[in-house]
Tab-separated table of C-alpha atoms in Angstrom:
chain	number	residue	atom	x	y	z
C	1	UNK	CA	108.716	25.750	52.917
C	2	UNK	CA	105.649	24.518	54.785
C	3	UNK	CA	106.177	21.320	56.707
C	4	UNK	CA	104.684	18.089	55.410
C	5	UNK	CA	101.307	17.153	56.765
C	6	UNK	CA	101.242	13.865	58.684
C	7	UNK	CA	99.909	10.929	56.698
C	8	UNK	CA	96.988	9.047	58.216
C	9	UNK	CA	97.557	5.592	59.567
C	10	UNK	CA	96.972	2.646	57.289
C	11	UNK	CA	93.528	1.157	57.468
C	12	UNK	CA	91.867	4.262	58.792
C	13	UNK	CA	89.221	6.258	57.037
C	14	UNK	CA	90.880	9.507	55.948
C	15	UNK	CA	87.777	11.186	54.553
C	16	UNK	CA	86.938	14.237	56.600
C	17	UNK	CA	84.397	13.472	59.268
C	18	UNK	CA	83.059	16.974	59.346
C	19	UNK	CA	81.283	18.945	56.702
C	20	UNK	CA	81.335	22.569	55.645
C	21	UNK	CA	79.303	23.779	58.623
C	22	UNK	CA	81.660	22.427	61.340
C	23	UNK	CA	84.611	23.726	59.335
C	24	UNK	CA	83.163	27.235	59.236
C	25	UNK	CA	82.350	27.032	62.949
C	26	UNK	CA	85.893	26.021	63.863
C	27	UNK	CA	87.352	28.687	61.581
C	28	UNK	CA	85.137	31.397	63.095
C	29	UNK	CA	86.267	30.308	66.562
C	30	UNK	CA	89.804	31.345	65.656
C	31	UNK	CA	89.638	35.114	65.661
C	32	UNK	CA	93.210	35.486	64.445
C	33	UNK	CA	92.311	33.505	61.309
C	34	UNK	CA	89.263	35.714	60.724
C	35	UNK	CA	91.345	38.886	61.057
C	36	UNK	CA	93.912	37.403	58.669
C	37	UNK	CA	91.141	36.493	56.206
C	38	UNK	CA	89.855	40.078	56.287
C	39	UNK	CA	93.373	41.419	55.646
C	40	UNK	CA	93.897	39.007	52.744
C	41	UNK	CA	90.506	39.917	51.289
C	42	UNK	CA	91.342	43.642	51.494
C	43	UNK	CA	94.702	43.071	49.798
C	44	UNK	CA	93.022	41.091	47.030
C	45	UNK	CA	90.438	43.848	46.628
C	46	UNK	CA	93.191	46.464	46.375
C	47	UNK	CA	94.960	44.398	43.714
C	48	UNK	CA	91.786	43.956	41.680
C	49	UNK	CA	90.757	47.600	42.027
C	50	UNK	CA	94.231	49.056	41.352
C	51	UNK	CA	93.173	51.026	38.224
C	52	UNK	CA	90.166	52.434	40.066
C	53	UNK	CA	92.182	53.407	43.144
C	54	UNK	CA	94.857	55.094	41.020
C	55	UNK	CA	92.126	56.943	39.120
C	56	UNK	CA	90.552	58.123	42.395
C	57	UNK	CA	93.914	59.520	43.446
C	58	UNK	CA	94.321	60.960	39.958
C	59	UNK	CA	97.786	59.538	39.269
C	60	UNK	CA	99.407	57.279	36.693
C	61	UNK	CA	101.882	54.707	38.076
C	62	UNK	CA	104.315	55.294	35.201
C	63	UNK	CA	104.085	59.098	34.940
C	64	UNK	CA	107.294	60.937	35.802
C	65	UNK	CA	107.164	64.124	37.908
C	66	UNK	CA	110.600	65.714	37.798
C	67	UNK	CA	109.313	68.826	39.582
C	68	UNK	CA	108.607	66.748	42.723
C	69	UNK	CA	112.218	65.694	43.324
C	70	UNK	CA	115.276	67.747	44.172
C	71	UNK	CA	117.841	67.337	41.407
C	72	UNK	CA	120.467	69.086	43.517
C	73	UNK	CA	120.438	66.230	46.043
C	74	UNK	CA	120.315	63.439	43.456
C	75	UNK	CA	116.545	63.081	43.227
C	76	UNK	CA	115.325	63.076	46.832
C	77	UNK	CA	111.541	63.780	46.993
C	78	UNK	CA	110.616	67.314	47.981
C	79	UNK	CA	108.522	67.774	51.098
C	80	UNK	CA	108.073	65.728	54.255
C	81	UNK	CA	107.850	61.932	54.443
C	82	UNK	CA	108.837	61.322	50.852
C	83	UNK	CA	106.617	64.002	49.348
C	84	UNK	CA	103.283	62.966	50.882
C	85	UNK	CA	100.547	65.400	49.873
C	86	UNK	CA	96.884	65.563	48.919
C	87	UNK	CA	97.833	64.609	45.356
C	88	UNK	CA	100.336	61.912	46.320
C	89	UNK	CA	98.964	59.932	49.263
C	90	UNK	CA	102.135	57.936	49.952
C	91	UNK	CA	104.620	60.349	48.420
C	92	UNK	CA	106.675	59.837	45.284
C	93	UNK	CA	109.594	57.738	44.151
C	94	UNK	CA	113.075	59.198	44.443
C	95	UNK	CA	114.735	60.230	41.196
C	96	UNK	CA	111.624	59.718	39.006
C	97	UNK	CA	108.837	61.368	41.013
C	98	UNK	CA	106.392	58.583	40.102
C	99	UNK	CA	103.448	58.303	42.477
C	100	UNK	CA	104.185	55.717	45.162
C	101	UNK	CA	100.552	54.875	45.987
C	102	UNK	CA	99.699	54.084	42.371
C	103	UNK	CA	102.781	51.902	42.013
C	104	UNK	CA	102.082	50.095	45.276
C	105	UNK	CA	98.527	49.137	44.325
C	106	UNK	CA	99.594	48.073	40.834
C	107	UNK	CA	102.495	46.200	42.419
C	108	UNK	CA	99.999	44.273	44.527
C	109	UNK	CA	98.458	42.924	41.324
C	110	UNK	CA	101.827	41.645	40.126
C	111	UNK	CA	103.104	40.248	43.427
C	112	UNK	CA	99.860	38.544	44.446
C	113	UNK	CA	99.085	37.424	40.885
C	114	UNK	CA	102.497	35.819	40.384
C	115	UNK	CA	102.261	34.057	43.753
C	116	UNK	CA	98.746	32.782	43.006
C	117	UNK	CA	99.712	31.493	39.554
C	118	UNK	CA	102.822	29.789	40.969
C	119	UNK	CA	100.728	28.141	43.679
C	120	UNK	CA	98.256	26.810	41.102
C	121	UNK	CA	101.144	25.358	39.066
C	122	UNK	CA	102.571	23.722	42.169
C	123	UNK	CA	99.205	22.239	43.134
C	124	UNK	CA	98.522	20.932	39.617
C	125	UNK	CA	101.914	19.237	39.280
C	126	UNK	CA	102.130	18.048	42.884
C	127	UNK	CA	98.649	16.524	42.992
C	128	UNK	CA	98.983	14.862	39.572
C	129	UNK	CA	102.373	13.288	40.220
C	130	UNK	CA	101.606	12.446	43.842
C	131	UNK	CA	98.423	10.594	42.917
C	132	UNK	CA	100.166	8.879	40.002
C	133	UNK	CA	102.910	7.645	42.347
C	134	UNK	CA	100.416	6.471	44.948
C	135	UNK	CA	98.165	4.666	42.477
C	136	UNK	CA	100.784	3.403	40.023
C	137	UNK	CA	102.794	0.205	40.064
C	138	UNK	CA	106.215	-0.118	41.679
C	139	UNK	CA	108.097	1.179	38.607
C	140	UNK	CA	105.913	4.274	38.253
C	141	UNK	CA	106.174	4.967	41.963
C	142	UNK	CA	109.954	4.608	41.937
C	143	UNK	CA	110.451	6.872	38.922
C	144	UNK	CA	108.194	9.626	40.262
C	145	UNK	CA	109.542	9.333	43.798
C	146	UNK	CA	113.179	9.553	42.684
C	147	UNK	CA	112.373	12.518	40.454
C	148	UNK	CA	110.637	14.192	43.382
C	149	UNK	CA	113.651	13.563	45.607
C	150	UNK	CA	115.914	15.219	43.030
C	151	UNK	CA	113.668	18.288	42.801
C	152	UNK	CA	113.502	18.508	46.612
C	153	UNK	CA	117.294	18.450	46.788
C	154	UNK	CA	117.688	21.271	44.272
C	155	UNK	CA	118.374	24.702	45.789
C	156	UNK	CA	115.194	26.503	44.760
C	157	UNK	CA	116.584	30.029	44.695
C	158	UNK	CA	119.744	29.084	42.791
C	159	UNK	CA	117.756	27.020	40.271
C	160	UNK	CA	115.267	29.836	39.681
C	161	UNK	CA	118.073	32.406	39.397
C	162	UNK	CA	119.926	30.328	36.812
C	163	UNK	CA	116.835	29.667	34.718
C	164	UNK	CA	115.586	33.259	34.788
C	165	UNK	CA	118.993	34.651	33.894
C	166	UNK	CA	119.152	32.815	30.521
C	167	UNK	CA	115.587	33.458	29.332
C	168	UNK	CA	115.260	36.200	26.670
C	169	UNK	CA	114.348	39.591	28.076
C	170	UNK	CA	111.299	39.852	25.816
C	171	UNK	CA	109.472	36.990	27.538
C	172	UNK	CA	106.736	38.264	29.912
C	173	UNK	CA	108.426	38.274	33.291
C	174	UNK	CA	105.342	37.716	35.494
C	175	UNK	CA	104.414	34.608	33.478
C	176	UNK	CA	108.025	33.413	33.503
C	177	UNK	CA	108.472	33.886	37.262
C	178	UNK	CA	105.151	32.197	38.080
C	179	UNK	CA	106.020	29.223	35.888
C	180	UNK	CA	109.568	28.905	37.210
C	181	UNK	CA	108.583	29.144	40.882
C	182	UNK	CA	105.825	26.603	40.264
C	183	UNK	CA	108.136	24.192	38.450
C	184	UNK	CA	110.736	24.168	41.225
C	185	UNK	CA	108.331	24.173	44.176
C	186	UNK	CA	105.910	21.266	43.674
C	187	UNK	CA	107.964	18.414	45.134
C	188	UNK	CA	107.003	18.708	48.816
C	189	UNK	CA	103.297	18.797	47.958
C	190	UNK	CA	103.781	15.732	45.735
C	191	UNK	CA	105.224	13.824	48.688
C	192	UNK	CA	102.260	14.796	50.857
C	193	UNK	CA	99.760	13.728	48.184
C	194	UNK	CA	101.564	10.416	47.590
C	195	UNK	CA	101.492	9.579	51.306
C	196	UNK	CA	97.802	10.453	51.558
C	197	UNK	CA	97.009	8.484	48.403
C	198	UNK	CA	98.772	5.365	49.708
C	199	UNK	CA	96.690	5.587	52.859
C	200	UNK	CA	93.430	6.270	51.015
C	201	UNK	CA	93.848	3.369	48.604
C	202	UNK	CA	93.589	0.959	51.566
C	203	UNK	CA	90.174	2.241	52.594
C	204	UNK	CA	87.040	0.188	51.921
C	205	UNK	CA	85.434	2.558	49.431
C	206	UNK	CA	88.552	2.711	47.240
C	207	UNK	CA	89.008	-1.084	47.414
C	208	UNK	CA	85.373	-1.546	46.370
C	209	UNK	CA	85.885	0.802	43.415
C	210	UNK	CA	88.968	-1.150	42.301
C	211	UNK	CA	87.106	-4.450	42.545
C	212	UNK	CA	84.285	-2.956	40.500
C	213	UNK	CA	86.687	-2.448	37.615
C	214	UNK	CA	86.940	1.324	37.782
C	215	UNK	CA	89.898	2.850	35.978
C	216	UNK	CA	92.637	4.598	37.912
C	217	UNK	CA	91.530	7.970	36.559
C	218	UNK	CA	87.944	7.453	37.718
C	219	UNK	CA	89.076	6.256	41.141
C	220	UNK	CA	91.301	9.285	41.489
C	221	UNK	CA	88.553	11.688	40.449
C	222	UNK	CA	85.628	10.153	42.318
C	223	UNK	CA	87.177	8.548	45.394
C	224	UNK	CA	90.571	10.089	46.121
C	225	UNK	CA	90.251	13.791	45.322
C	226	UNK	CA	87.538	14.427	47.966
C	227	UNK	CA	89.778	12.861	50.609
C	228	UNK	CA	92.783	14.838	49.408
C	229	UNK	CA	90.972	18.183	49.381
C	230	UNK	CA	91.736	19.098	53.007
C	231	UNK	CA	95.528	18.512	52.986
C	232	UNK	CA	95.931	19.990	49.494
C	233	UNK	CA	93.999	23.161	50.336
C	234	UNK	CA	95.904	23.523	53.596
C	235	UNK	CA	99.283	23.057	51.936
C	236	UNK	CA	98.390	25.431	49.093
C	237	UNK	CA	97.456	28.186	51.552
C	238	UNK	CA	100.794	27.685	53.299
C	239	UNK	CA	102.688	27.733	49.980
C	240	UNK	CA	101.199	31.065	48.917
C	241	UNK	CA	103.149	33.371	51.286
C	242	UNK	CA	106.381	31.567	50.415
C	243	UNK	CA	105.760	32.258	46.738
C	244	UNK	CA	105.224	35.958	47.466
C	245	UNK	CA	108.583	36.054	49.227
C	246	UNK	CA	110.208	34.157	46.336
C	247	UNK	CA	108.923	36.672	43.768
C	248	UNK	CA	110.093	39.556	45.943
C	249	UNK	CA	113.529	37.972	46.390
C	250	UNK	CA	113.970	37.325	42.664
C	251	UNK	CA	112.928	40.885	41.838
C	252	UNK	CA	115.241	42.221	44.557
C	253	UNK	CA	118.142	40.272	43.020
C	254	UNK	CA	117.430	41.799	39.618
C	255	UNK	CA	116.112	38.765	37.702
C	256	UNK	CA	112.427	39.209	38.509
C	257	UNK	CA	109.961	41.866	37.456
C	258	UNK	CA	111.602	44.528	35.301
C	259	UNK	CA	110.772	48.270	35.289
C	260	UNK	CA	108.535	50.001	34.528
C	261	UNK	CA	106.217	47.177	35.709
C	262	UNK	CA	105.835	47.709	39.459
C	263	UNK	CA	106.120	44.928	42.032
C	264	UNK	CA	106.862	45.082	45.726
C	265	UNK	CA	110.104	43.161	45.339
C	266	UNK	CA	111.282	45.339	42.465
C	267	UNK	CA	110.465	48.450	44.518
C	268	UNK	CA	112.537	47.090	47.409
C	269	UNK	CA	115.394	46.480	44.991
C	270	UNK	CA	115.299	50.117	43.863
C	271	UNK	CA	114.935	51.401	47.425
C	272	UNK	CA	118.152	49.893	48.788
C	273	UNK	CA	120.089	53.034	47.844
C	274	UNK	CA	117.443	55.443	49.159
C	275	UNK	CA	116.639	54.065	52.603
C	276	UNK	CA	118.325	56.988	54.373
C	277	UNK	CA	117.277	59.857	52.127
C	278	UNK	CA	113.731	58.572	51.464
C	279	UNK	CA	112.829	55.869	54.033
C	280	UNK	CA	109.166	55.859	53.004
C	281	UNK	CA	110.114	54.352	49.645
C	282	UNK	CA	111.571	51.342	51.476
C	283	UNK	CA	109.135	51.066	54.367
C	284	UNK	CA	105.880	51.024	52.382
C	285	UNK	CA	106.534	47.930	50.203
C	286	UNK	CA	108.442	46.206	53.030
C	287	UNK	CA	105.525	46.706	55.443
C	288	UNK	CA	103.032	45.478	52.852
C	289	UNK	CA	105.094	42.355	52.223
C	290	UNK	CA	105.351	41.694	55.958
C	291	UNK	CA	101.618	42.152	56.565
C	292	UNK	CA	100.693	40.004	53.546
C	293	UNK	CA	102.974	37.113	54.468
C	294	UNK	CA	101.932	37.243	58.123
C	295	UNK	CA	98.210	37.318	57.269
C	296	UNK	CA	98.513	34.425	54.810
C	297	UNK	CA	100.535	32.361	57.280
C	298	UNK	CA	98.023	32.889	60.084
C	299	UNK	CA	95.132	32.175	57.707
C	300	UNK	CA	96.865	29.000	56.524
C	301	UNK	CA	97.248	27.814	60.105
C	302	UNK	CA	93.588	28.568	60.776
C	303	UNK	CA	92.454	26.646	57.703
C	304	UNK	CA	94.756	23.770	58.588
C	305	UNK	CA	93.371	23.425	62.104
C	306	UNK	CA	89.766	23.944	61.026
C	307	UNK	CA	90.024	21.203	58.408
C	308	UNK	CA	91.856	18.844	60.764
C	309	UNK	CA	91.441	19.910	64.413
C	310	UNK	CA	93.671	16.984	65.494
C	311	UNK	CA	96.712	18.861	64.161
C	312	UNK	CA	98.114	21.226	66.777
C	313	UNK	CA	98.713	24.795	65.704
C	314	UNK	CA	102.344	25.816	65.247
C	315	UNK	CA	101.591	29.439	65.925
C	316	UNK	CA	99.343	29.070	68.992
C	317	UNK	CA	97.529	32.248	68.015
C	318	UNK	CA	93.821	32.642	68.612
C	319	UNK	CA	93.346	29.022	69.756
C	320	UNK	CA	93.405	27.083	72.888
C	321	UNK	CA	90.071	27.340	74.691
C	322	UNK	CA	88.462	24.156	75.713
C	323	UNK	CA	85.243	25.161	74.006
C	324	UNK	CA	87.062	25.619	70.659
C	325	UNK	CA	88.841	22.316	70.971
C	326	UNK	CA	85.570	20.528	71.307
C	327	UNK	CA	83.987	22.358	68.340
């Protein structure tokens, strides 16, 4: 889980001092963040264009090809490197002969889509409850804060496993996983938003709005949300790779995405018995997961430091020149 962003000191103006142009300039100065952004953009493009890419290859992700596997050895793909050929760019699955490239690109849609939906759920719940706790009276703050503490203390993986195991099999699994991961992962963001809201409510512009008789909803929408944009965006970008890993872990444990729907985690779950006979089947989704999580983490760090250059980078990648620090 991403670490909590430091709350600004009381009495200080927390609105970002820099606009979009300085932010873009600082982000461009971090070449690692730009490379990560390009990788993320390519992965998103692959996910969106999965049907087109599969059509270009000429394969269906769910079509079985029994002639491409050796039944005498239990279903090991025929040919070198898992059956890679001009017709099957990444080879085929063991036992079924389904095209691995087509399943990988369709799996990107599921894995990235579930992680994105879960992140949006987390942001919606975390921002709403965090602002309500920061703006509400003592009772509201206590109730929300204690509820948040309980959710933080819950073991996320065990909670998600228990909930997913009792849901009927007919319920759409991508929707279910996105909702469950979002419902158990909003608490840390809520704490960040509450701390920022408590600091923002002491600023002059928020005090003037309260004295003018504005409602809490209007103050939140007009005065607080702009000041919360930077930490919320930063935290959301850092949550995204964790949600990808969570979906992969749940699918690997057998309670996530169910066949024949492809996902990278579900492919890893199937590959655990084939890693010696057909290592490509394991390496391809594992490498994609690694690259995706790494790129999103580096991009999140770049966005974090570009939005708030006072926060030191945890990764120390692509930063550090005196010229950048002064940007």
